[in-house]
Amino acid sequence: IRDSVASRGLGDVYKRQVLFHKWYHKGMLKSKIKMESKKSYNWRSWSYITVNPQKTGDWRVVIEDQGGTRYDSLSFVINDYSI
């Protein structure tokens, strides 16, 4: 099982940017994924985690640039690992 987050439509389309997907589990930073945007109006990116029984609970994903400007965030809960 995987959960993912996507980013799109960020900033000036003619400027490259470095963005981070920061994954928080129960309030603690678990992963910081660096992404470099391309010069494109339709640029997209995504990141994911692989879910296992130890990863149930509250999650938050934050999309930020190198300066700490927050573009978006998503909070969700993984209640049950069973398939």
Short mmCIF file of C-alpha atoms in Angstrom, two decimals:
data_model
loop_
_atom_site.label_atom_id
_atom_site.label_comp_id
_atom_site.label_asym_id
_atom_site.label_seq_id
_atom_site.Cartn_x
_atom_site.Cartn_y
_atom_site.Cartn_z
CA ILE A 1 0.00 0.00 0.00
CA ARG A 2 1.32 3.45 -0.85
CA ASP A 3 0.20 6.99 -0.20
CA SER A 4 1.39 9.85 -2.35
CA VAL A 5 1.34 13.62 -2.67
CA ALA A 6 1.72 15.73 -5.80
CA SER A 7 2.74 19.33 -6.42
CA ARG A 8 1.96 21.44 -9.44
CA GLY A 9 1.57 25.01 -10.67
CA LEU A 10 4.19 26.51 -8.40
CA GLY A 11 5.65 29.95 -9.08
CA ASP A 12 7.26 31.40 -12.17
CA VAL A 13 7.19 28.92 -15.06
CA TYR A 14 10.48 30.26 -16.45
CA LYS A 15 12.44 29.76 -13.23
CA ARG A 16 13.80 26.50 -11.88
CA GLN A 17 12.97 25.86 -8.22
CA VAL A 18 14.06 23.42 -5.57
CA LEU A 19 11.09 22.12 -3.60
CA PHE A 20 10.77 19.69 -0.72
CA HIS A 21 8.03 17.22 0.15
CA LYS A 22 8.29 16.90 3.94
CA TRP A 23 6.48 13.88 5.40
CA TYR A 24 5.51 14.08 9.10
CA HIS A 25 4.21 11.10 11.08
CA LYS A 26 2.65 11.84 14.47
CA GLY A 27 4.27 15.29 14.37
CA MET A 28 7.81 14.06 13.66
CA LEU A 29 9.63 14.63 10.35
CA LYS A 30 10.16 11.21 8.77
CA SER A 31 11.24 12.09 5.24
CA LYS A 32 12.40 15.19 3.32
CA ILE A 33 12.41 14.62 -0.43
CA LYS A 34 14.21 17.16 -2.61
CA MET A 35 12.73 17.90 -6.03
CA GLU A 36 13.97 20.23 -8.72
CA SER A 37 11.30 21.81 -10.90
CA LYS A 38 11.75 22.25 -14.62
CA LYS A 39 10.99 25.25 -16.80
CA SER A 40 7.44 24.27 -17.70
CA TYR A 41 3.91 25.48 -17.08
CA ASN A 42 2.78 21.85 -16.73
CA TRP A 43 5.53 20.69 -14.39
CA ARG A 44 4.42 18.08 -11.85
CA SER A 45 6.10 16.04 -9.13
CA TRP A 46 5.10 13.42 -6.62
CA SER A 47 6.49 11.47 -3.73
CA TYR A 48 5.19 8.51 -1.78
CA ILE A 49 5.68 6.36 1.28
CA THR A 50 5.22 2.63 1.54
CA VAL A 51 2.68 1.92 4.27
CA ASN A 52 3.23 -0.81 6.84
CA PRO A 53 1.75 -1.48 10.31
CA GLN A 54 4.24 0.89 11.99
CA LYS A 55 3.02 3.79 9.83
CA THR A 56 -0.60 3.97 10.96
CA GLY A 57 -1.72 7.22 12.57
CA ASP A 58 -1.67 10.91 11.75
CA TRP A 59 0.31 12.13 8.74
CA ARG A 60 1.02 15.55 7.25
CA VAL A 61 2.88 16.37 4.06
CA VAL A 62 4.20 19.89 3.52
CA ILE A 63 5.52 21.29 0.22
CA GLU A 64 8.13 24.02 0.75
CA ASP A 65 10.91 25.73 -1.16
CA GLN A 66 14.50 26.18 0.05
CA GLY A 67 13.60 29.40 1.86
CA GLY A 68 10.84 27.72 3.86
CA THR A 69 7.94 29.21 1.89
CA ARG A 70 5.05 26.78 2.25
CA TYR A 71 3.08 26.14 -0.96
CA ASP A 72 0.65 23.52 0.26
CA SER A 73 0.08 20.84 2.87
CA LEU A 74 -2.09 17.79 3.27
CA SER A 75 -3.11 16.03 6.49
CA PHE A 76 -4.55 12.53 6.60
CA VAL A 77 -4.87 9.50 8.87
CA ILE A 78 -3.95 5.90 8.11
CA ASN A 79 -6.31 3.94 10.37
CA ASP A 80 -5.89 0.37 9.26
CA TYR A 81 -3.09 -1.44 7.51
CA SER A 82 -5.02 -4.61 6.67
CA ILE A 83 -5.87 -5.13 3.02
#
